[in-house]
PDB file of C-alpha atoms and ligand atoms in Angstrom:
ATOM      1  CA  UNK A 736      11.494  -3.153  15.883  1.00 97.00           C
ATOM      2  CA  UNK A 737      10.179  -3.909  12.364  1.00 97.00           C
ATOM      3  CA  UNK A 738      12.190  -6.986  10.756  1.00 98.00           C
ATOM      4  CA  UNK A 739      11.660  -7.401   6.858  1.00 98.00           C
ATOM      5  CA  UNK A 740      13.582 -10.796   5.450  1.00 98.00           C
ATOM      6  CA  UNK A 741      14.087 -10.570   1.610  1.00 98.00           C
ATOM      7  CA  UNK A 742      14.093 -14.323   1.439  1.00 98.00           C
ATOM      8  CA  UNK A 743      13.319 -17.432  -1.435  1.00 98.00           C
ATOM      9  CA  UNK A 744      11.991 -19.708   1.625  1.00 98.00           C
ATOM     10  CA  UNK A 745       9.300 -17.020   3.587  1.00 98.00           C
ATOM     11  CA  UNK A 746       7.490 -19.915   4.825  1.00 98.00           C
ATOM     12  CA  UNK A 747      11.053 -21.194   6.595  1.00 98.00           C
ATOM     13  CA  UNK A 748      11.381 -17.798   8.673  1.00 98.00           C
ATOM     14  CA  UNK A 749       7.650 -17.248  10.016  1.00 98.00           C
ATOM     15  CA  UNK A 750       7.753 -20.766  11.013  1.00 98.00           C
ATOM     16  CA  UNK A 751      10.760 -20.434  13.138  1.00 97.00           C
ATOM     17  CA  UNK A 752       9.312 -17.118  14.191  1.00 97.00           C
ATOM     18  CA  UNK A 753       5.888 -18.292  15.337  1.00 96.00           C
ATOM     19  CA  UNK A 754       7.176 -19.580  19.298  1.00 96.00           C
ATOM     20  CA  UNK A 755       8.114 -18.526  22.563  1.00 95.00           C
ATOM     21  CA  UNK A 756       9.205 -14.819  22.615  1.00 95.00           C
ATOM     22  CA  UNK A 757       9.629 -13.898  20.005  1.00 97.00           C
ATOM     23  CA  UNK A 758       5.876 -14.962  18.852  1.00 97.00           C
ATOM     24  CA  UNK A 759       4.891 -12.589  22.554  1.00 96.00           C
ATOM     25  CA  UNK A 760       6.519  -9.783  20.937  1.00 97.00           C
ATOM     26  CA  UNK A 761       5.177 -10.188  17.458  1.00 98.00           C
ATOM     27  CA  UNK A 762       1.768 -10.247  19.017  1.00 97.00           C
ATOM     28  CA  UNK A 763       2.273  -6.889  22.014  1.00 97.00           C
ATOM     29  CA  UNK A 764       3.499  -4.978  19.034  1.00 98.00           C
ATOM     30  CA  UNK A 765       6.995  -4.810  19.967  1.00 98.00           C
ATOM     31  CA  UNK A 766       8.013  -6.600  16.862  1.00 98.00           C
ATOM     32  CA  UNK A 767       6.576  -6.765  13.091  1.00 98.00           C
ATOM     33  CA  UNK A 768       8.054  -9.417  10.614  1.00 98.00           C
ATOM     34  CA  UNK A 769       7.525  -9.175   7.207  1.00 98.00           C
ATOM     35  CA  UNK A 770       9.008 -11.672   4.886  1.00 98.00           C
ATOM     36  CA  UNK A 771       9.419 -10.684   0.812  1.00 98.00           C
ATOM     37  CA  UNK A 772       9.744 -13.744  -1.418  1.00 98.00           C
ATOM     38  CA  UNK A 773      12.181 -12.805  -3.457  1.00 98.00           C
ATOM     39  CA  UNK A 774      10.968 -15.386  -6.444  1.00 97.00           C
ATOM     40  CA  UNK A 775       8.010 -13.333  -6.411  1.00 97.00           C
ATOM     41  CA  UNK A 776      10.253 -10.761  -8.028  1.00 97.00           C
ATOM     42  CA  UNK A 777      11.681 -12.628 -10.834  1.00 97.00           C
ATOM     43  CA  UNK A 778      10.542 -10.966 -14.068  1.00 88.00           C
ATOM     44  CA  UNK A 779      10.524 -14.303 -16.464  1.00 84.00           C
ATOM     45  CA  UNK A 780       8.689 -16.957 -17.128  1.00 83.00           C
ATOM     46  CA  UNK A 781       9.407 -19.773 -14.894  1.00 88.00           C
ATOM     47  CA  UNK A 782       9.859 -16.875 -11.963  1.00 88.00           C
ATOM     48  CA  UNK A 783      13.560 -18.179 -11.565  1.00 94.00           C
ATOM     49  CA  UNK A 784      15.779 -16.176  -8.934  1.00 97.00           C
ATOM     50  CA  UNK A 785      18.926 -17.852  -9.869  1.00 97.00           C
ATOM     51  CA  UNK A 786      21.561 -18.267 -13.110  1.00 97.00           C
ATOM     52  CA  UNK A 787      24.521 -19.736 -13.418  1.00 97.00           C
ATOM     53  CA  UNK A 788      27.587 -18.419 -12.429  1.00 97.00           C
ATOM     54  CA  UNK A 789      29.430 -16.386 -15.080  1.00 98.00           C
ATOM     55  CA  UNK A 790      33.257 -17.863 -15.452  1.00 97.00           C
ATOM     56  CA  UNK A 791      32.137 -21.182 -14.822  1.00 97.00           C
ATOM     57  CA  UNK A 792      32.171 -22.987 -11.814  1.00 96.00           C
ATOM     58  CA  UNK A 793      29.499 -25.279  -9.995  1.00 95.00           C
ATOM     59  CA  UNK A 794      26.299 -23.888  -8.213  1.00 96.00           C
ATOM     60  CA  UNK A 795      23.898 -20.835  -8.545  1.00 98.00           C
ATOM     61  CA  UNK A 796      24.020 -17.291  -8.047  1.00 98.00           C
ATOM     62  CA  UNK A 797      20.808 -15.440  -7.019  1.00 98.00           C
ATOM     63  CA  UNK A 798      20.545 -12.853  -9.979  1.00 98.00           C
ATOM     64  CA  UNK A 799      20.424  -9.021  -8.782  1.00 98.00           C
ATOM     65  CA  UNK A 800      17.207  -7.901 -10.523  1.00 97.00           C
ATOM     66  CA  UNK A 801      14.911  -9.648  -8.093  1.00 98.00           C
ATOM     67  CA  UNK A 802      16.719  -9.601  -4.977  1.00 98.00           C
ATOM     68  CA  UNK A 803      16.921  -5.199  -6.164  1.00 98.00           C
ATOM     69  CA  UNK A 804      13.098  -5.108  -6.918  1.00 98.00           C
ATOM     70  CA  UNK A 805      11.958  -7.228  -3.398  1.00 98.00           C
ATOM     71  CA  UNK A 806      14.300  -4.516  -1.718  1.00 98.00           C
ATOM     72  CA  UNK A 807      12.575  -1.601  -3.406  1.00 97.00           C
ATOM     73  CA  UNK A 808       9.250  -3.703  -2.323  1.00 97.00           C
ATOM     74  CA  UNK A 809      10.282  -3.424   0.804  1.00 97.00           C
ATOM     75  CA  UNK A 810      11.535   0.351   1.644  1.00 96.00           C
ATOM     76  CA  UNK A 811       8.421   1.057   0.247  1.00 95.00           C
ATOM     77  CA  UNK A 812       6.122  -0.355   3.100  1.00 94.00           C
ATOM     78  CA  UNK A 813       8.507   1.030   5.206  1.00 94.00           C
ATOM     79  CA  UNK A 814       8.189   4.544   3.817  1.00 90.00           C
ATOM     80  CA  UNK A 815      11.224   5.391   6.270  1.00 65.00           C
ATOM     81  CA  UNK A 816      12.323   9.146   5.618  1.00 75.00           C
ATOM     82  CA  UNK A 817      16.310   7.511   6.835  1.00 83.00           C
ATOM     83  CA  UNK A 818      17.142   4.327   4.646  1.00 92.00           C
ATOM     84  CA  UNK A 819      17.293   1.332   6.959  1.00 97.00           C
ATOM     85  CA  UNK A 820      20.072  -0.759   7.497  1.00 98.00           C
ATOM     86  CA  UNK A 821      20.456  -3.970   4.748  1.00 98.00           C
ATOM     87  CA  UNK A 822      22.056  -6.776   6.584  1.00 98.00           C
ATOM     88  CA  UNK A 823      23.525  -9.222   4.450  1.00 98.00           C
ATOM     89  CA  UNK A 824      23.953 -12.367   6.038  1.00 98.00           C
ATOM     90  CA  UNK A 825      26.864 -13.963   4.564  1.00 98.00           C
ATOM     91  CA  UNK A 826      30.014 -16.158   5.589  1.00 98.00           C
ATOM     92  CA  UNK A 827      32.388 -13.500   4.479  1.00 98.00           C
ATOM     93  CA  UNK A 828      30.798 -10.761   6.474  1.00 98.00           C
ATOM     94  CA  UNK A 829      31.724  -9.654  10.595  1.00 98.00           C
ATOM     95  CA  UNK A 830      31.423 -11.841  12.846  1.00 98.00           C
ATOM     96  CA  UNK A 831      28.421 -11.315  14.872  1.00 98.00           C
ATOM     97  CA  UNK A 832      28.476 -10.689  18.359  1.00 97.00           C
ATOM     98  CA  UNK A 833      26.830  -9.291  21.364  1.00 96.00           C
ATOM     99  CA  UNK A 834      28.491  -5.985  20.509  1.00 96.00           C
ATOM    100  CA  UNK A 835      26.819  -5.892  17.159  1.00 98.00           C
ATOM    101  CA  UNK A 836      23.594  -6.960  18.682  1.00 98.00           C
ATOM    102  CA  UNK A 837      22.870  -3.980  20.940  1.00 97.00           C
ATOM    103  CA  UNK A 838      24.210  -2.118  18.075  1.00 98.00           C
ATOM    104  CA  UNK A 839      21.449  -2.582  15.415  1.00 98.00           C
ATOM    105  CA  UNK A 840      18.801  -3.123  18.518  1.00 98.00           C
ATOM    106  CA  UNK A 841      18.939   0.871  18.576  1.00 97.00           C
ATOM    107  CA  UNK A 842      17.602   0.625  14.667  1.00 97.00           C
ATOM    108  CA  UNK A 843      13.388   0.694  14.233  1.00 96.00           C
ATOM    109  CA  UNK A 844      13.600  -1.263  11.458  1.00 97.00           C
ATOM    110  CA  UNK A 845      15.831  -3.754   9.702  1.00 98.00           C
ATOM    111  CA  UNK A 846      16.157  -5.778   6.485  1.00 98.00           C
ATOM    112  CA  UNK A 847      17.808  -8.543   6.242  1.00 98.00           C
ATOM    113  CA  UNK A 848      18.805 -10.319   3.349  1.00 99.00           C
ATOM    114  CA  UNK A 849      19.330 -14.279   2.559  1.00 99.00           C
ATOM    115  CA  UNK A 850      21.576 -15.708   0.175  1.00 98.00           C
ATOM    116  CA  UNK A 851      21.129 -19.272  -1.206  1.00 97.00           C
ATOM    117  CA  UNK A 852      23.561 -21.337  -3.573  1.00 96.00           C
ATOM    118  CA  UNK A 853      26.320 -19.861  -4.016  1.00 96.00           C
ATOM    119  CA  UNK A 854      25.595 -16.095  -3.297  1.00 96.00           C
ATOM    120  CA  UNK A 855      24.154 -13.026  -4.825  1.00 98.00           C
ATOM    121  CA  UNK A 856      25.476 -11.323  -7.473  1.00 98.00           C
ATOM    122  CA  UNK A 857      27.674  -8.916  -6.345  1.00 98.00           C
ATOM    123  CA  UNK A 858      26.711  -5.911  -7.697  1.00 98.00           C
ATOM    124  CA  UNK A 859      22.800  -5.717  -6.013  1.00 98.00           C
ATOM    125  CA  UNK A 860      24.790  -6.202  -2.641  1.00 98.00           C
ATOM    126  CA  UNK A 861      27.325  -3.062  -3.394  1.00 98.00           C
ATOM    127  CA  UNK A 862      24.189  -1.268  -4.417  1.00 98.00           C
ATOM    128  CA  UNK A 863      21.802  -2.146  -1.464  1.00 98.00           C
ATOM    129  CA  UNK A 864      23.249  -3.237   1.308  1.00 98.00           C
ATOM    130  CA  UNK A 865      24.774  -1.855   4.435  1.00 98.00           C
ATOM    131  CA  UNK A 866      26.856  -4.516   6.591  1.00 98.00           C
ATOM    132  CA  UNK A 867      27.717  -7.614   5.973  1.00 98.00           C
ATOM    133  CA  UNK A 868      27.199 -10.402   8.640  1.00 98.00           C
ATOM    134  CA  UNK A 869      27.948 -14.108   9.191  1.00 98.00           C
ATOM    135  CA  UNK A 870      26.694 -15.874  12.626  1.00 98.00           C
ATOM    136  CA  UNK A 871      30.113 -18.298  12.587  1.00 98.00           C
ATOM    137  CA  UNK A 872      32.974 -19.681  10.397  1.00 98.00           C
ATOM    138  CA  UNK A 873      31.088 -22.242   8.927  1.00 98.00           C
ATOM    139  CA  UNK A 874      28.556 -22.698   5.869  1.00 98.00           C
ATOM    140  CA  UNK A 875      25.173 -22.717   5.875  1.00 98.00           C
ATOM    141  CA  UNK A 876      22.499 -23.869   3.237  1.00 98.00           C
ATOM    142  CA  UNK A 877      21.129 -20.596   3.170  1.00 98.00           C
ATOM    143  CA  UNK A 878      21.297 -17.105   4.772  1.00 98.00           C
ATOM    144  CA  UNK A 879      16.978 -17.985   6.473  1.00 98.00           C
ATOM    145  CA  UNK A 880      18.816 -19.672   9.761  1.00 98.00           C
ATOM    146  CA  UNK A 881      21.299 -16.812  10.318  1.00 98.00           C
ATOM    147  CA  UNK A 882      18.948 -14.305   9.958  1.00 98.00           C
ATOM    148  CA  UNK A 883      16.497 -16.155  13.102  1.00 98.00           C
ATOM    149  CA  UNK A 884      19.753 -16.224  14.950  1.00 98.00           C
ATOM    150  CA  UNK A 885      19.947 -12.376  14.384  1.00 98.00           C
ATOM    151  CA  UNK A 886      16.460 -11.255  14.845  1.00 98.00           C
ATOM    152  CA  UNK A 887      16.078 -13.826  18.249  1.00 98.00           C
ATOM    153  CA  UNK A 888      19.339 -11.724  19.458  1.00 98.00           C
ATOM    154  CA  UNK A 889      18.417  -8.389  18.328  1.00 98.00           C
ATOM    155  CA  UNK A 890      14.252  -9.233  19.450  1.00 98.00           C
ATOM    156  CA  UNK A 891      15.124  -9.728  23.462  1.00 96.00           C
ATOM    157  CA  UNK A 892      17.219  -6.488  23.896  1.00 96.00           C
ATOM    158  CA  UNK A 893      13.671  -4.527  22.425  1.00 96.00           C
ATOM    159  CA  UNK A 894      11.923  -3.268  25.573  1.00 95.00           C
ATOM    160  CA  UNK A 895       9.777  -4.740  26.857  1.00 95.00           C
ATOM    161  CA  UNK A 896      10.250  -8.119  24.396  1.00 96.00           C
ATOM    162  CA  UNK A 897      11.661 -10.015  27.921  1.00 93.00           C
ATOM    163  CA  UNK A 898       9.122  -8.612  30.303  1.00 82.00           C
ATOM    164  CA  UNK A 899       9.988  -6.142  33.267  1.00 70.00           C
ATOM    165  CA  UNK A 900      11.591  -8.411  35.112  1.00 58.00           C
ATOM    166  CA  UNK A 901      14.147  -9.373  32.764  1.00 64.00           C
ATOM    167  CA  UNK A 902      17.858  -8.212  33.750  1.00 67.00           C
ATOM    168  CA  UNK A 903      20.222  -8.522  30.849  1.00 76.00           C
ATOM    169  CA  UNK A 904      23.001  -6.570  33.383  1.00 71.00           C
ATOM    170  CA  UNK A 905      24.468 -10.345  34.347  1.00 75.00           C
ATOM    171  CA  UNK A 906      24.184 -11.910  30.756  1.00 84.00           C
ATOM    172  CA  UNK A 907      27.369 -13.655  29.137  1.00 86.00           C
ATOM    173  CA  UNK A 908      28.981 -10.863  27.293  1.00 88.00           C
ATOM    174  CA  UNK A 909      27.549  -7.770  28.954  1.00 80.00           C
ATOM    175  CA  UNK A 910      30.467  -7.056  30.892  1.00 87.00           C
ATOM    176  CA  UNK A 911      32.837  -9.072  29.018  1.00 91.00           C
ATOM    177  CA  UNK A 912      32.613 -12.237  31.154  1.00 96.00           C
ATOM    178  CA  UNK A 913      30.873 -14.936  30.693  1.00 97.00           C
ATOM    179  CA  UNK A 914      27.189 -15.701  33.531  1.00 95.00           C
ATOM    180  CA  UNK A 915      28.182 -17.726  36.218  1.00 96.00           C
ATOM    181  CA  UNK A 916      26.644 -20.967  37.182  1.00 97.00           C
ATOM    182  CA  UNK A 917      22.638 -20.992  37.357  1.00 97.00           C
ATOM    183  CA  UNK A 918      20.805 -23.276  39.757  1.00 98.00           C
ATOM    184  CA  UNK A 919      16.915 -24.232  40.445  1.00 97.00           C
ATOM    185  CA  UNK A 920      15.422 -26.787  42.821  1.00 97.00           C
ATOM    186  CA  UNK A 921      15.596 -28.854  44.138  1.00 98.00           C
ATOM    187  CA  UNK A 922      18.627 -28.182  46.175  1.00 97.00           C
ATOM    188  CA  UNK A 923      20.374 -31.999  45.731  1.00 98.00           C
ATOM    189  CA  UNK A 924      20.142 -33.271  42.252  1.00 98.00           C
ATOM    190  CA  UNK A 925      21.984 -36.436  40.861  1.00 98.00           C
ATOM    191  CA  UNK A 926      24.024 -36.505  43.929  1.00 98.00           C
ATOM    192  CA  UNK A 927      24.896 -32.897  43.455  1.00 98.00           C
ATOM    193  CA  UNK A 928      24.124 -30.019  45.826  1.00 98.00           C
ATOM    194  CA  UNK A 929      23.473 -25.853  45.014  1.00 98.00           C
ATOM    195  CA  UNK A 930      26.763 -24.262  46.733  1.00 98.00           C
ATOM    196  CA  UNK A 931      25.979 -23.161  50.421  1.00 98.00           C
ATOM    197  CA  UNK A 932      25.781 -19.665  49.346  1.00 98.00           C
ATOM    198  CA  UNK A 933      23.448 -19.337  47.124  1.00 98.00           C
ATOM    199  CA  UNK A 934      20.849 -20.880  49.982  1.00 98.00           C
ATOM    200  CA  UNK A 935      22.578 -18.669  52.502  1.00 98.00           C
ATOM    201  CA  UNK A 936      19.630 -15.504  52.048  1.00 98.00           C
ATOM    202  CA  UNK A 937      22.798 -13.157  52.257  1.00 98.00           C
ATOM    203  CA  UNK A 938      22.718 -10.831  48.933  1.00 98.00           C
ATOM    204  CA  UNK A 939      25.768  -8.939  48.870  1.00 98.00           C
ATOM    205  CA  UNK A 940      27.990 -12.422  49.539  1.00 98.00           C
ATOM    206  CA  UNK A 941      25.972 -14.206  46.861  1.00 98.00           C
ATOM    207  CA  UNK A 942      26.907 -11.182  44.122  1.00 97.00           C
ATOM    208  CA  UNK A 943      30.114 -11.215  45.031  1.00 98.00           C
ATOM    209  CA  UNK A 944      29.999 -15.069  44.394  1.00 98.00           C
ATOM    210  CA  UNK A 945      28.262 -14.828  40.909  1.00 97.00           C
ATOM    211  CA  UNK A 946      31.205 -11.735  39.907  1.00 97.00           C
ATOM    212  CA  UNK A 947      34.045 -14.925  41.031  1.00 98.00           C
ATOM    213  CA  UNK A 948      32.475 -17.410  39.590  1.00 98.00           C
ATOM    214  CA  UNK A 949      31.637 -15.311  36.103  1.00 97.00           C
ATOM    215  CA  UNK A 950      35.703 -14.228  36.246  1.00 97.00           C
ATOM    216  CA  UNK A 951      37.333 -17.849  37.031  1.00 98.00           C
ATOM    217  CA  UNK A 952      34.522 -19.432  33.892  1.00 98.00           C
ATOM    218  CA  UNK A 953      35.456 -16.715  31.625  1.00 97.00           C
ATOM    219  CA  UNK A 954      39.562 -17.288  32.272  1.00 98.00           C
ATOM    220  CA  UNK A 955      39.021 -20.587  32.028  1.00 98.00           C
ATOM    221  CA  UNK A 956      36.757 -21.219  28.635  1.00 98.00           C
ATOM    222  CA  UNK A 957      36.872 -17.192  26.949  1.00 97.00           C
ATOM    223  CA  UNK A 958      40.424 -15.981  28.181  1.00 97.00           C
ATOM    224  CA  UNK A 959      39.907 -13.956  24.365  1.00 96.00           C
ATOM    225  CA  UNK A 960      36.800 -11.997  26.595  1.00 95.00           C
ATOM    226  CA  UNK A 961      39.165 -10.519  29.206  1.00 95.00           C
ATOM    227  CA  UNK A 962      41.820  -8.962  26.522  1.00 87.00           C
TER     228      UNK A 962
HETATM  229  N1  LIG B1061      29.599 -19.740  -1.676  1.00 90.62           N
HETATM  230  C1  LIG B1061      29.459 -19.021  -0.446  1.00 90.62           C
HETATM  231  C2  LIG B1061      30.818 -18.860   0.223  1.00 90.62           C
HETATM  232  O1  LIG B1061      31.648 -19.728   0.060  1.00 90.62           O
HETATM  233  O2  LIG B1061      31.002 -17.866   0.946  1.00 90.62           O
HETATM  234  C3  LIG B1061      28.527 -19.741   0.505  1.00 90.62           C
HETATM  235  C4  LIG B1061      27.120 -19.686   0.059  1.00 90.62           C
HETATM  236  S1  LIG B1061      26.040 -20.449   1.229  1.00 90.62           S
HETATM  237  C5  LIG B1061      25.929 -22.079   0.632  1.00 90.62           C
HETATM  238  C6  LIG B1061      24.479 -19.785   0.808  1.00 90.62           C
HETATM  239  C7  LIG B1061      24.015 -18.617   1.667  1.00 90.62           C
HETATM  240  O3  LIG B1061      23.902 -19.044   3.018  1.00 90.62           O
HETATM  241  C8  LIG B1061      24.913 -17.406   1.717  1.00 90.62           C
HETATM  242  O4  LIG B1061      24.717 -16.556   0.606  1.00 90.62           O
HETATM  243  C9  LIG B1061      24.499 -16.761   3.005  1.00 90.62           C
HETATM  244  O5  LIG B1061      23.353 -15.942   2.837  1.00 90.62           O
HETATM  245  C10 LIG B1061      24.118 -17.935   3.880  1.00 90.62           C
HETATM  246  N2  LIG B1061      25.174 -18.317   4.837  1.00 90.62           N
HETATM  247  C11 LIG B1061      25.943 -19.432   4.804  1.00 90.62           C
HETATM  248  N3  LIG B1061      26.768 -19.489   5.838  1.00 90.62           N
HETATM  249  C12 LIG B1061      26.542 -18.386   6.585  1.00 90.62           C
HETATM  250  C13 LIG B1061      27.116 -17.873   7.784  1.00 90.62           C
HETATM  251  N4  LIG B1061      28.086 -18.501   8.432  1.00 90.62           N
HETATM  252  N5  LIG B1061      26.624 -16.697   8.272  1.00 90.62           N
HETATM  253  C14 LIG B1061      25.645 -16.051   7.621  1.00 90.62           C
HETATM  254  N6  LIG B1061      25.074 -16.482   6.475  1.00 90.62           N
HETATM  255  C15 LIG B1061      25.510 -17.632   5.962  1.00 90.62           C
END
């Protein structure tokens, strides 16, 4: 999966990008990042990205010409013969979910674009862009932190990104319920013991556990889940 952010704060996303798994699959080869400063793109002086807002009104807009020139930057390392998908990550766009997630996992390639102040001029995003995403109702600072959430998402359904022994069949949302409880060891901790059954060696009564447990946790916190 090749990830390209069309960002102002680069530094912000390969930062966040540089641990755990998703740094594994950045170095195997299973993912590329490539993050486009958009100021970089900014044909005056001063290399500003931003203007004010025209009928008034407080804040910045990020003007269209550099945000449209860092996106022709970028389908042109890509060199894709079919356009990839432009995710704009934005308050006012779908609601992401797992759903969504496996959906653009099937993609090779993605670019995502951040918005900071109070937007991006409308007309580069009916021109370049494909969906429309936000990771919650609520506002962030800028678009860099919802497209992590996205790529972390999108990064552990790419083969081989979790390692073969990685099951995603049991994961909250994959069947529309919720995981059930998880335990380690030690068996007692904090007063509190690991339910008989789970210590009991017997496989089928221990799924059939994890499948009650996963139905009575989703009724009870994500009755929305079971329709
Ligand atoms: N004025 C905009 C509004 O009311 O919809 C909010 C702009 S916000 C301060 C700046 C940028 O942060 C947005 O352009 C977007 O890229 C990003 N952003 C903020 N909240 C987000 C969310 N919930 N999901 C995805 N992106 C978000």
């Amino acid at each position: 999966m090749d990830f390209t952010v069309l960002t102002l704060f680069p530094e912000l996303v390969r930062e966040a990008s540089g641990h755990s798994i998703f740094k594994r699959g950045l170095d195997q080869g299973l993912l590329n990042l490539h993050c486009v400063n958009i100021r970089d793109f900014a044909a005056n002086k001063h290399n500003r990205a931003d203007d004010y807002p025209y009928g008034g009104g407080c804040g910045m807009v990020m003007k269209a010409q550099p945000v449209y020139d860092a996106y022709r930057h970028a389908r042109q390392r890509l060199g894709a013969d079919r356009p990839p998908r432009v995710i704009f990550l934005t308050p006012a766009g779908r609601r992401l979910d797992q759903t969504i997630v496996q959906d653009l996992a099937r993609e090779e390639a993605l670019i995502l674009l951040c918005g900071h102040y109070e937007g991006i001029d409308e007309r580069v995003v009916e021109e370049i862009v494909t969906d429309e995403i936000s990771i919650g109702d609520y506002i962030l600072t800028g678009g860099e932190l919802a497209a992590l959430v996205l790529m972390d998402a999108v990064a552990r359904l790419v083969p081989g990104v979790l390692g073969k022994e990685a099951s995603f069949k049991d994961e909250s949302f994959s069947a529309n319920l919720l995981e059930y409880p998880q335990y380690t060891r030690p068996s007692e901790v904090l007063g509190r013991h690991v339910p008989d059954i789970l210590l009991s060696g017997d496989h089928k009564a221990i799924d059939r556990w994890r499948g009650e447990q996963a139905r009575i946790r989703t009724e009870a916190r994500r009755p929305d889940l079971l329709g």
